[in-house]
Amino acid sequence: MSLQTWWLYVVTVFFVSATPGPNMLLVMTHGARHGLRPSLGTMAGCMTALIAMMSISAAGLGAVLKAWPMLFDTLRYAGAAYLIYLGYKSWRSPVDTQGEAATLATPALAADASFGKLFKAGFLVAASNPKAILFAAAFLPQFIDPTAAKVPQFAILLGTFAIIEVSWYLVYATGGLRIAPYLREARVLKAFNRISGGVFMGFGALMAAVHR
């Protein structure tokens, strides 16, 4: 691809990735709850799922989902249900109001701050939206030169996407880290749980309601 095409792709992905969504909300929440280093597991989980979905899209599953609306809807509703469940768990997270400070280690989105638990949470949230496959199927071909070798071009696009997406993860996680001290007050933590839980449930409801 030409350098001009690549720069257009960079700018487009920069703004698409910056848009708040379930992945960014989860990364920010885990940054606030567990700190920047543990939330790297969340980022790795989200990124692994997205890379896998984009690769699957390149392999042709996007066309299959378009051709089989029932399969797409099944995956979409399952993903929506998971996000709503996640939001409910966050909303209902217990807050210790007896101690001098509220604890951030609530079981809302992960049982603990281990890499494996946070990786799993990130992977499941990112994988919960099958529209990412259709998006990649419609988006990536616009930046690929059909007259040149496609695999190297796809590798460049995928690598560029990963760098930009992870950069935004770090921005959101750092933002979560900055608000963490305020969450040590029980009423603030409770409000944070309610807000983040409500937003997750909203994402799930939106995913279930909006058609392709």
mmCIF file with all atom_site columns, C-alpha atoms in Angstrom:
data_model
loop_
_atom_site.group_PDB
_atom_site.id
_atom_site.type_symbol
_atom_site.label_atom_id
_atom_site.label_alt_id
_atom_site.label_comp_id
_atom_site.label_asym_id
_atom_site.label_entity_id
_atom_site.label_seq_id
_atom_site.pdbx_PDB_ins_code
_atom_site.Cartn_x
_atom_site.Cartn_y
_atom_site.Cartn_z
_atom_site.occupancy
_atom_site.B_iso_or_equiv
_atom_site.pdbx_formal_charge
_atom_site.auth_seq_id
_atom_site.auth_comp_id
_atom_site.auth_asym_id
_atom_site.auth_atom_id
_atom_site.pdbx_PDB_model_num
ATOM 1   C CA . MET A 1 1   ? 0.000   0.000   0.000  1.00 0.00 ? 1   MET A CA 1
ATOM 2   C CA . SER A 1 2   ? 1.057   3.591   -0.467 1.00 0.00 ? 2   SER A CA 1
ATOM 3   C CA . LEU A 1 3   ? 2.313   5.697   2.444  1.00 0.00 ? 3   LEU A CA 1
ATOM 4   C CA . GLN A 1 4   ? -0.649  8.012   1.981  1.00 0.00 ? 4   GLN A CA 1
ATOM 5   C CA . THR A 1 5   ? -3.077  5.095   2.351  1.00 0.00 ? 5   THR A CA 1
ATOM 6   C CA . TRP A 1 6   ? -1.290  3.942   5.491  1.00 0.00 ? 6   TRP A CA 1
ATOM 7   C CA . TRP A 1 7   ? -1.465  7.395   7.073  1.00 0.00 ? 7   TRP A CA 1
ATOM 8   C CA . LEU A 1 8   ? -5.195  7.564   6.318  1.00 0.00 ? 8   LEU A CA 1
ATOM 9   C CA . TYR A 1 9   ? -5.556  4.198   8.050  1.00 0.00 ? 9   TYR A CA 1
ATOM 10  C CA . VAL A 1 10  ? -3.557  5.448   11.064 1.00 0.00 ? 10  VAL A CA 1
ATOM 11  C CA . VAL A 1 11  ? -5.758  8.519   11.491 1.00 0.00 ? 11  VAL A CA 1
ATOM 12  C CA . THR A 1 12  ? -8.959  6.498   11.106 1.00 0.00 ? 12  THR A CA 1
ATOM 13  C CA . VAL A 1 13  ? -7.911  3.818   13.604 1.00 0.00 ? 13  VAL A CA 1
ATOM 14  C CA . PHE A 1 14  ? -6.682  6.491   16.040 1.00 0.00 ? 14  PHE A CA 1
ATOM 15  C CA . PHE A 1 15  ? -10.164 7.983   16.334 1.00 0.00 ? 15  PHE A CA 1
ATOM 16  C CA . VAL A 1 16  ? -12.002 4.654   16.177 1.00 0.00 ? 16  VAL A CA 1
ATOM 17  C CA . SER A 1 17  ? -9.871  3.243   19.005 1.00 0.00 ? 17  SER A CA 1
ATOM 18  C CA . ALA A 1 18  ? -10.250 6.402   21.091 1.00 0.00 ? 18  ALA A CA 1
ATOM 19  C CA . THR A 1 19  ? -14.037 6.014   21.159 1.00 0.00 ? 19  THR A CA 1
ATOM 20  C CA . PRO A 1 20  ? -15.177 4.778   24.603 1.00 0.00 ? 20  PRO A CA 1
ATOM 21  C CA . GLY A 1 21  ? -16.554 1.256   24.502 1.00 0.00 ? 21  GLY A CA 1
ATOM 22  C CA . PRO A 1 22  ? -16.708 -1.895  26.650 1.00 0.00 ? 22  PRO A CA 1
ATOM 23  C CA . ASN A 1 23  ? -13.003 -2.635  26.178 1.00 0.00 ? 23  ASN A CA 1
ATOM 24  C CA . MET A 1 24  ? -11.867 0.835   27.196 1.00 0.00 ? 24  MET A CA 1
ATOM 25  C CA . LEU A 1 25  ? -14.293 0.931   30.125 1.00 0.00 ? 25  LEU A CA 1
ATOM 26  C CA . LEU A 1 26  ? -12.998 -2.414  31.389 1.00 0.00 ? 26  LEU A CA 1
ATOM 27  C CA . VAL A 1 27  ? -9.368  -1.327  31.082 1.00 0.00 ? 27  VAL A CA 1
ATOM 28  C CA . MET A 1 28  ? -10.108 1.933   32.899 1.00 0.00 ? 28  MET A CA 1
ATOM 29  C CA . THR A 1 29  ? -12.032 0.117   35.631 1.00 0.00 ? 29  THR A CA 1
ATOM 30  C CA . HIS A 1 30  ? -9.278  -2.441  36.165 1.00 0.00 ? 30  HIS A CA 1
ATOM 31  C CA . GLY A 1 31  ? -6.705  0.358   36.185 1.00 0.00 ? 31  GLY A CA 1
ATOM 32  C CA . ALA A 1 32  ? -8.662  2.028   38.989 1.00 0.00 ? 32  ALA A CA 1
ATOM 33  C CA . ARG A 1 33  ? -9.237  -1.190  40.941 1.00 0.00 ? 33  ARG A CA 1
ATOM 34  C CA . HIS A 1 34  ? -5.933  -2.997  40.545 1.00 0.00 ? 34  HIS A CA 1
ATOM 35  C CA . GLY A 1 35  ? -3.334  -0.529  39.238 1.00 0.00 ? 35  GLY A CA 1
ATOM 36  C CA . LEU A 1 36  ? -1.537  -0.092  35.932 1.00 0.00 ? 36  LEU A CA 1
ATOM 37  C CA . ARG A 1 37  ? 0.704   -3.173  35.994 1.00 0.00 ? 37  ARG A CA 1
ATOM 38  C CA . PRO A 1 38  ? -2.025  -5.739  36.806 1.00 0.00 ? 38  PRO A CA 1
ATOM 39  C CA . SER A 1 39  ? -4.333  -4.175  34.208 1.00 0.00 ? 39  SER A CA 1
ATOM 40  C CA . LEU A 1 40  ? -1.770  -5.138  31.542 1.00 0.00 ? 40  LEU A CA 1
ATOM 41  C CA . GLY A 1 41  ? -3.411  -8.557  31.766 1.00 0.00 ? 41  GLY A CA 1
ATOM 42  C CA . THR A 1 42  ? -6.736  -6.973  30.826 1.00 0.00 ? 42  THR A CA 1
ATOM 43  C CA . MET A 1 43  ? -5.122  -5.199  27.887 1.00 0.00 ? 43  MET A CA 1
ATOM 44  C CA . ALA A 1 44  ? -3.487  -8.422  26.719 1.00 0.00 ? 44  ALA A CA 1
ATOM 45  C CA . GLY A 1 45  ? -6.819  -10.238 26.875 1.00 0.00 ? 45  GLY A CA 1
ATOM 46  C CA . CYS A 1 46  ? -8.655  -7.546  24.918 1.00 0.00 ? 46  CYS A CA 1
ATOM 47  C CA . MET A 1 47  ? -5.896  -7.341  22.324 1.00 0.00 ? 47  MET A CA 1
ATOM 48  C CA . THR A 1 48  ? -5.676  -11.115 21.885 1.00 0.00 ? 48  THR A CA 1
ATOM 49  C CA . ALA A 1 49  ? -9.411  -11.336 21.235 1.00 0.00 ? 49  ALA A CA 1
ATOM 50  C CA . LEU A 1 50  ? -9.385  -8.427  18.777 1.00 0.00 ? 50  LEU A CA 1
ATOM 51  C CA . ILE A 1 51  ? -6.401  -9.772  16.833 1.00 0.00 ? 51  ILE A CA 1
ATOM 52  C CA . ALA A 1 52  ? -8.038  -13.196 16.677 1.00 0.00 ? 52  ALA A CA 1
ATOM 53  C CA . MET A 1 53  ? -11.336 -11.711 15.464 1.00 0.00 ? 53  MET A CA 1
ATOM 54  C CA . MET A 1 54  ? -9.632  -9.599  12.812 1.00 0.00 ? 54  MET A CA 1
ATOM 55  C CA . SER A 1 55  ? -7.678  -12.625 11.612 1.00 0.00 ? 55  SER A CA 1
ATOM 56  C CA . ILE A 1 56  ? -10.867 -14.690 11.510 1.00 0.00 ? 56  ILE A CA 1
ATOM 57  C CA . SER A 1 57  ? -12.485 -11.902 9.523  1.00 0.00 ? 57  SER A CA 1
ATOM 58  C CA . ALA A 1 58  ? -9.629  -11.981 7.015  1.00 0.00 ? 58  ALA A CA 1
ATOM 59  C CA . ALA A 1 59  ? -10.160 -15.738 6.710  1.00 0.00 ? 59  ALA A CA 1
ATOM 60  C CA . GLY A 1 60  ? -13.726 -15.165 5.576  1.00 0.00 ? 60  GLY A CA 1
ATOM 61  C CA . LEU A 1 61  ? -15.917 -15.629 8.643  1.00 0.00 ? 61  LEU A CA 1
ATOM 62  C CA . GLY A 1 62  ? -17.300 -12.124 8.172  1.00 0.00 ? 62  GLY A CA 1
ATOM 63  C CA . ALA A 1 63  ? -18.931 -13.279 4.945  1.00 0.00 ? 63  ALA A CA 1
ATOM 64  C CA . VAL A 1 64  ? -20.327 -16.337 6.739  1.00 0.00 ? 64  VAL A CA 1
ATOM 65  C CA . LEU A 1 65  ? -21.915 -14.193 9.459  1.00 0.00 ? 65  LEU A CA 1
ATOM 66  C CA . LYS A 1 66  ? -23.448 -11.951 6.810  1.00 0.00 ? 66  LYS A CA 1
ATOM 67  C CA . ALA A 1 67  ? -24.858 -14.950 4.984  1.00 0.00 ? 67  ALA A CA 1
ATOM 68  C CA . TRP A 1 68  ? -26.206 -16.560 8.171  1.00 0.00 ? 68  TRP A CA 1
ATOM 69  C CA . PRO A 1 69  ? -28.082 -13.853 10.129 1.00 0.00 ? 69  PRO A CA 1
ATOM 70  C CA . MET A 1 70  ? -29.288 -16.373 12.729 1.00 0.00 ? 70  MET A CA 1
ATOM 71  C CA . LEU A 1 71  ? -25.703 -17.309 13.634 1.00 0.00 ? 71  LEU A CA 1
ATOM 72  C CA . PHE A 1 72  ? -24.756 -13.656 13.898 1.00 0.00 ? 72  PHE A CA 1
ATOM 73  C CA . ASP A 1 73  ? -27.771 -12.870 16.080 1.00 0.00 ? 73  ASP A CA 1
ATOM 74  C CA . THR A 1 74  ? -27.020 -15.816 18.364 1.00 0.00 ? 74  THR A CA 1
ATOM 75  C CA . LEU A 1 75  ? -23.474 -14.571 18.918 1.00 0.00 ? 75  LEU A CA 1
ATOM 76  C CA . ARG A 1 76  ? -24.696 -10.999 19.324 1.00 0.00 ? 76  ARG A CA 1
ATOM 77  C CA . TYR A 1 77  ? -27.283 -11.872 21.961 1.00 0.00 ? 77  TYR A CA 1
ATOM 78  C CA . ALA A 1 78  ? -24.807 -14.066 23.840 1.00 0.00 ? 78  ALA A CA 1
ATOM 79  C CA . GLY A 1 79  ? -22.316 -11.189 23.897 1.00 0.00 ? 79  GLY A CA 1
ATOM 80  C CA . ALA A 1 80  ? -25.002 -8.733  25.002 1.00 0.00 ? 80  ALA A CA 1
ATOM 81  C CA . ALA A 1 81  ? -26.075 -11.068 27.807 1.00 0.00 ? 81  ALA A CA 1
ATOM 82  C CA . TYR A 1 82  ? -22.489 -11.334 29.035 1.00 0.00 ? 82  TYR A CA 1
ATOM 83  C CA . LEU A 1 83  ? -22.036 -7.557  29.134 1.00 0.00 ? 83  LEU A CA 1
ATOM 84  C CA . ILE A 1 84  ? -25.329 -7.144  31.013 1.00 0.00 ? 84  ILE A CA 1
ATOM 85  C CA . TYR A 1 85  ? -24.252 -9.835  33.496 1.00 0.00 ? 85  TYR A CA 1
ATOM 86  C CA . LEU A 1 86  ? -20.921 -8.074  33.939 1.00 0.00 ? 86  LEU A CA 1
ATOM 87  C CA . GLY A 1 87  ? -22.710 -4.799  34.580 1.00 0.00 ? 87  GLY A CA 1
ATOM 88  C CA . TYR A 1 88  ? -25.026 -6.439  37.107 1.00 0.00 ? 88  TYR A CA 1
ATOM 89  C CA . LYS A 1 89  ? -22.052 -7.912  38.980 1.00 0.00 ? 89  LYS A CA 1
ATOM 90  C CA . SER A 1 90  ? -20.398 -4.504  39.103 1.00 0.00 ? 90  SER A CA 1
ATOM 91  C CA . TRP A 1 91  ? -23.623 -2.808  40.210 1.00 0.00 ? 91  TRP A CA 1
ATOM 92  C CA . ARG A 1 92  ? -24.066 -5.317  43.030 1.00 0.00 ? 92  ARG A CA 1
ATOM 93  C CA . SER A 1 93  ? -20.444 -5.327  44.188 1.00 0.00 ? 93  SER A CA 1
ATOM 94  C CA . PRO A 1 94  ? -20.329 -5.122  47.987 1.00 0.00 ? 94  PRO A CA 1
ATOM 95  C CA . VAL A 1 95  ? -18.633 -2.100  49.498 1.00 0.00 ? 95  VAL A CA 1
ATOM 96  C CA . ASP A 1 96  ? -17.236 -2.273  53.020 1.00 0.00 ? 96  ASP A CA 1
ATOM 97  C CA . THR A 1 97  ? -18.676 0.725   54.807 1.00 0.00 ? 97  THR A CA 1
ATOM 98  C CA . GLN A 1 98  ? -17.482 -0.378  58.239 1.00 0.00 ? 98  GLN A CA 1
ATOM 99  C CA . GLY A 1 99  ? -13.774 0.275   57.753 1.00 0.00 ? 99  GLY A CA 1
ATOM 100 C CA . GLU A 1 100 ? -12.036 3.607   57.496 1.00 0.00 ? 100 GLU A CA 1
ATOM 101 C CA . ALA A 1 101 ? -11.603 3.214   53.747 1.00 0.00 ? 101 ALA A CA 1
ATOM 102 C CA . ALA A 1 102 ? -13.422 1.247   51.092 1.00 0.00 ? 102 ALA A CA 1
ATOM 103 C CA . THR A 1 103 ? -11.547 -1.539  49.412 1.00 0.00 ? 103 THR A CA 1
ATOM 104 C CA . LEU A 1 104 ? -11.029 -1.485  45.667 1.00 0.00 ? 104 LEU A CA 1
ATOM 105 C CA . ALA A 1 105 ? -10.600 -5.252  45.400 1.00 0.00 ? 105 ALA A CA 1
ATOM 106 C CA . THR A 1 106 ? -14.285 -5.981  44.809 1.00 0.00 ? 106 THR A CA 1
ATOM 107 C CA . PRO A 1 107 ? -15.327 -9.039  42.786 1.00 0.00 ? 107 PRO A CA 1
ATOM 108 C CA . ALA A 1 108 ? -17.245 -7.017  40.214 1.00 0.00 ? 108 ALA A CA 1
ATOM 109 C CA . LEU A 1 109 ? -15.202 -7.737  37.135 1.00 0.00 ? 109 LEU A CA 1
ATOM 110 C CA . ALA A 1 110 ? -12.488 -10.104 38.309 1.00 0.00 ? 110 ALA A CA 1
ATOM 111 C CA . ALA A 1 111 ? -12.094 -12.333 41.330 1.00 0.00 ? 111 ALA A CA 1
ATOM 112 C CA . ASP A 1 112 ? -8.568  -11.056 41.962 1.00 0.00 ? 112 ASP A CA 1
ATOM 113 C CA . ALA A 1 113 ? -5.805  -9.112  40.279 1.00 0.00 ? 113 ALA A CA 1
ATOM 114 C CA . SER A 1 114 ? -3.928  -12.118 38.886 1.00 0.00 ? 114 SER A CA 1
ATOM 115 C CA . PHE A 1 115 ? -2.825  -11.880 35.267 1.00 0.00 ? 115 PHE A CA 1
ATOM 116 C CA . GLY A 1 116 ? -4.892  -14.896 34.276 1.00 0.00 ? 116 GLY A CA 1
ATOM 117 C CA . LYS A 1 117 ? -8.125  -13.565 35.782 1.00 0.00 ? 117 LYS A CA 1
ATOM 118 C CA . LEU A 1 118 ? -7.735  -10.128 34.247 1.00 0.00 ? 118 LEU A CA 1
ATOM 119 C CA . PHE A 1 119 ? -6.673  -11.605 30.898 1.00 0.00 ? 119 PHE A CA 1
ATOM 120 C CA . LYS A 1 120 ? -9.802  -13.760 30.854 1.00 0.00 ? 120 LYS A CA 1
ATOM 121 C CA . ALA A 1 121 ? -12.029 -10.806 31.710 1.00 0.00 ? 121 ALA A CA 1
ATOM 122 C CA . GLY A 1 122 ? -10.479 -8.704  28.924 1.00 0.00 ? 122 GLY A CA 1
ATOM 123 C CA . PHE A 1 123 ? -10.677 -11.527 26.389 1.00 0.00 ? 123 PHE A CA 1
ATOM 124 C CA . LEU A 1 124 ? -14.350 -12.270 27.108 1.00 0.00 ? 124 LEU A CA 1
ATOM 125 C CA . VAL A 1 125 ? -15.420 -8.619  26.918 1.00 0.00 ? 125 VAL A CA 1
ATOM 126 C CA . ALA A 1 126 ? -13.589 -8.002  23.633 1.00 0.00 ? 126 ALA A CA 1
ATOM 127 C CA . ALA A 1 127 ? -14.857 -11.282 22.168 1.00 0.00 ? 127 ALA A CA 1
ATOM 128 C CA . SER A 1 128 ? -18.443 -10.563 23.212 1.00 0.00 ? 128 SER A CA 1
ATOM 129 C CA . ASN A 1 129 ? -19.074 -8.341  20.188 1.00 0.00 ? 129 ASN A CA 1
ATOM 130 C CA . PRO A 1 130 ? -19.257 -10.278 16.877 1.00 0.00 ? 130 PRO A CA 1
ATOM 131 C CA . LYS A 1 131 ? -19.723 -6.966  15.066 1.00 0.00 ? 131 LYS A CA 1
ATOM 132 C CA . ALA A 1 132 ? -15.956 -6.553  15.327 1.00 0.00 ? 132 ALA A CA 1
ATOM 133 C CA . ILE A 1 133 ? -15.635 -9.351  12.761 1.00 0.00 ? 133 ILE A CA 1
ATOM 134 C CA . LEU A 1 134 ? -18.028 -7.658  10.339 1.00 0.00 ? 134 LEU A CA 1
ATOM 135 C CA . PHE A 1 135 ? -16.368 -4.300  10.965 1.00 0.00 ? 135 PHE A CA 1
ATOM 136 C CA . ALA A 1 136 ? -12.947 -5.721  10.119 1.00 0.00 ? 136 ALA A CA 1
ATOM 137 C CA . ALA A 1 137 ? -14.356 -7.463  7.036  1.00 0.00 ? 137 ALA A CA 1
ATOM 138 C CA . ALA A 1 138 ? -15.752 -4.166  5.746  1.00 0.00 ? 138 ALA A CA 1
ATOM 139 C CA . PHE A 1 139 ? -13.009 -1.851  7.005  1.00 0.00 ? 139 PHE A CA 1
ATOM 140 C CA . LEU A 1 140 ? -9.644  -3.501  6.291  1.00 0.00 ? 140 LEU A CA 1
ATOM 141 C CA . PRO A 1 141 ? -10.139 -4.237  2.554  1.00 0.00 ? 141 PRO A CA 1
ATOM 142 C CA . GLN A 1 142 ? -10.502 -0.500  1.890  1.00 0.00 ? 142 GLN A CA 1
ATOM 143 C CA . PHE A 1 143 ? -6.806  -0.042  2.725  1.00 0.00 ? 143 PHE A CA 1
ATOM 144 C CA . ILE A 1 144 ? -5.416  -3.081  0.897  1.00 0.00 ? 144 ILE A CA 1
ATOM 145 C CA . ASP A 1 145 ? -4.017  -2.787  -2.621 1.00 0.00 ? 145 ASP A CA 1
ATOM 146 C CA . PRO A 1 146 ? -5.523  -5.741  -4.562 1.00 0.00 ? 146 PRO A CA 1
ATOM 147 C CA . THR A 1 147 ? -2.604  -5.716  -7.006 1.00 0.00 ? 147 THR A CA 1
ATOM 148 C CA . ALA A 1 148 ? 0.014   -6.322  -4.277 1.00 0.00 ? 148 ALA A CA 1
ATOM 149 C CA . ALA A 1 149 ? 0.642   -9.237  -1.917 1.00 0.00 ? 149 ALA A CA 1
ATOM 150 C CA . LYS A 1 150 ? -2.175  -9.232  0.630  1.00 0.00 ? 150 LYS A CA 1
ATOM 151 C CA . VAL A 1 151 ? -0.566  -11.025 3.598  1.00 0.00 ? 151 VAL A CA 1
ATOM 152 C CA . PRO A 1 152 ? 2.206   -8.416  4.170  1.00 0.00 ? 152 PRO A CA 1
ATOM 153 C CA . GLN A 1 153 ? -0.355  -5.630  3.883  1.00 0.00 ? 153 GLN A CA 1
ATOM 154 C CA . PHE A 1 154 ? -2.656  -7.333  6.369  1.00 0.00 ? 154 PHE A CA 1
ATOM 155 C CA . ALA A 1 155 ? 0.267   -7.806  8.763  1.00 0.00 ? 155 ALA A CA 1
ATOM 156 C CA . ILE A 1 156 ? 1.099   -4.071  8.555  1.00 0.00 ? 156 ILE A CA 1
ATOM 157 C CA . LEU A 1 157 ? -2.526  -3.065  9.160  1.00 0.00 ? 157 LEU A CA 1
ATOM 158 C CA . LEU A 1 158 ? -2.862  -5.489  12.060 1.00 0.00 ? 158 LEU A CA 1
ATOM 159 C CA . GLY A 1 159 ? 0.400   -4.359  13.667 1.00 0.00 ? 159 GLY A CA 1
ATOM 160 C CA . THR A 1 160 ? -0.538  -0.697  13.292 1.00 0.00 ? 160 THR A CA 1
ATOM 161 C CA . PHE A 1 161 ? -3.943  -1.350  14.830 1.00 0.00 ? 161 PHE A CA 1
ATOM 162 C CA . ALA A 1 162 ? -2.381  -3.188  17.780 1.00 0.00 ? 162 ALA A CA 1
ATOM 163 C CA . ILE A 1 163 ? 0.041   -0.346  18.561 1.00 0.00 ? 163 ILE A CA 1
ATOM 164 C CA . ILE A 1 164 ? -2.653  2.338   18.433 1.00 0.00 ? 164 ILE A CA 1
ATOM 165 C CA . GLU A 1 165 ? -5.197  0.268   20.388 1.00 0.00 ? 165 GLU A CA 1
ATOM 166 C CA . VAL A 1 166 ? -2.730  -0.587  23.167 1.00 0.00 ? 166 VAL A CA 1
ATOM 167 C CA . SER A 1 167 ? -1.665  3.065   23.366 1.00 0.00 ? 167 SER A CA 1
ATOM 168 C CA . TRP A 1 168 ? -5.265  4.033   24.066 1.00 0.00 ? 168 TRP A CA 1
ATOM 169 C CA . TYR A 1 169 ? -5.548  1.199   26.606 1.00 0.00 ? 169 TYR A CA 1
ATOM 170 C CA . LEU A 1 170 ? -2.647  2.762   28.492 1.00 0.00 ? 170 LEU A CA 1
ATOM 171 C CA . VAL A 1 171 ? -4.329  6.175   28.375 1.00 0.00 ? 171 VAL A CA 1
ATOM 172 C CA . TYR A 1 172 ? -7.573  4.787   29.792 1.00 0.00 ? 172 TYR A CA 1
ATOM 173 C CA . ALA A 1 173 ? -5.808  2.653   32.423 1.00 0.00 ? 173 ALA A CA 1
ATOM 174 C CA . THR A 1 174 ? -3.782  5.662   33.546 1.00 0.00 ? 174 THR A CA 1
ATOM 175 C CA . GLY A 1 175 ? -7.003  7.650   33.789 1.00 0.00 ? 175 GLY A CA 1
ATOM 176 C CA . GLY A 1 176 ? -8.443  4.917   35.991 1.00 0.00 ? 176 GLY A CA 1
ATOM 177 C CA . LEU A 1 177 ? -5.311  4.989   38.131 1.00 0.00 ? 177 LEU A CA 1
ATOM 178 C CA . ARG A 1 178 ? -5.700  8.722   38.691 1.00 0.00 ? 178 ARG A CA 1
ATOM 179 C CA . ILE A 1 179 ? -9.232  8.370   40.046 1.00 0.00 ? 179 ILE A CA 1
ATOM 180 C CA . ALA A 1 180 ? -8.326  5.384   42.261 1.00 0.00 ? 180 ALA A CA 1
ATOM 181 C CA . PRO A 1 181 ? -7.534  7.498   45.393 1.00 0.00 ? 181 PRO A CA 1
ATOM 182 C CA . TYR A 1 182 ? -11.036 8.984   45.317 1.00 0.00 ? 182 TYR A CA 1
ATOM 183 C CA . LEU A 1 183 ? -12.565 5.493   45.256 1.00 0.00 ? 183 LEU A CA 1
ATOM 184 C CA . ARG A 1 184 ? -11.266 4.754   48.743 1.00 0.00 ? 184 ARG A CA 1
ATOM 185 C CA . GLU A 1 185 ? -14.293 6.559   50.107 1.00 0.00 ? 185 GLU A CA 1
ATOM 186 C CA . ALA A 1 186 ? -17.140 4.036   50.410 1.00 0.00 ? 186 ALA A CA 1
ATOM 187 C CA . ARG A 1 187 ? -19.882 6.197   48.924 1.00 0.00 ? 187 ARG A CA 1
ATOM 188 C CA . VAL A 1 188 ? -17.689 7.185   45.964 1.00 0.00 ? 188 VAL A CA 1
ATOM 189 C CA . LEU A 1 189 ? -16.744 3.554   45.299 1.00 0.00 ? 189 LEU A CA 1
ATOM 190 C CA . LYS A 1 190 ? -20.390 2.558   45.469 1.00 0.00 ? 190 LYS A CA 1
ATOM 191 C CA . ALA A 1 191 ? -21.289 5.276   42.963 1.00 0.00 ? 191 ALA A CA 1
ATOM 192 C CA . PHE A 1 192 ? -18.399 4.150   40.735 1.00 0.00 ? 192 PHE A CA 1
ATOM 193 C CA . ASN A 1 193 ? -19.689 0.548   40.832 1.00 0.00 ? 193 ASN A CA 1
ATOM 194 C CA . ARG A 1 194 ? -23.194 1.715   39.939 1.00 0.00 ? 194 ARG A CA 1
ATOM 195 C CA . ILE A 1 195 ? -22.017 3.953   37.100 1.00 0.00 ? 195 ILE A CA 1
ATOM 196 C CA . SER A 1 196 ? -19.619 1.426   35.548 1.00 0.00 ? 196 SER A CA 1
ATOM 197 C CA . GLY A 1 197 ? -22.185 -1.352  35.979 1.00 0.00 ? 197 GLY A CA 1
ATOM 198 C CA . GLY A 1 198 ? -24.906 0.764   34.402 1.00 0.00 ? 198 GLY A CA 1
ATOM 199 C CA . VAL A 1 199 ? -22.681 1.616   31.442 1.00 0.00 ? 199 VAL A CA 1
ATOM 200 C CA . PHE A 1 200 ? -21.830 -2.064  30.883 1.00 0.00 ? 200 PHE A CA 1
ATOM 201 C CA . MET A 1 201 ? -25.523 -2.967  30.986 1.00 0.00 ? 201 MET A CA 1
ATOM 202 C CA . GLY A 1 202 ? -26.198 -0.110  28.582 1.00 0.00 ? 202 GLY A CA 1
ATOM 203 C CA . PHE A 1 203 ? -23.595 -1.446  26.148 1.00 0.00 ? 203 PHE A CA 1
ATOM 204 C CA . GLY A 1 204 ? -25.199 -4.880  26.380 1.00 0.00 ? 204 GLY A CA 1
ATOM 205 C CA . ALA A 1 205 ? -28.712 -3.545  25.814 1.00 0.00 ? 205 ALA A CA 1
ATOM 206 C CA . LEU A 1 206 ? -27.496 -1.466  22.875 1.00 0.00 ? 206 LEU A CA 1
ATOM 207 C CA . MET A 1 207 ? -25.767 -4.469  21.323 1.00 0.00 ? 207 MET A CA 1
ATOM 208 C CA . ALA A 1 208 ? -28.948 -6.522  21.635 1.00 0.00 ? 208 ALA A CA 1
ATOM 209 C CA . ALA A 1 209 ? -31.184 -3.761  20.241 1.00 0.00 ? 209 ALA A CA 1
ATOM 210 C CA . VAL A 1 210 ? -29.152 -2.447  17.321 1.00 0.00 ? 210 VAL A CA 1
ATOM 211 C CA . HIS A 1 211 ? -29.256 -4.484  14.114 1.00 0.00 ? 211 HIS A CA 1
ATOM 212 C CA . ARG A 1 212 ? -26.431 -4.756  11.605 1.00 0.00 ? 212 ARG A CA 1
#
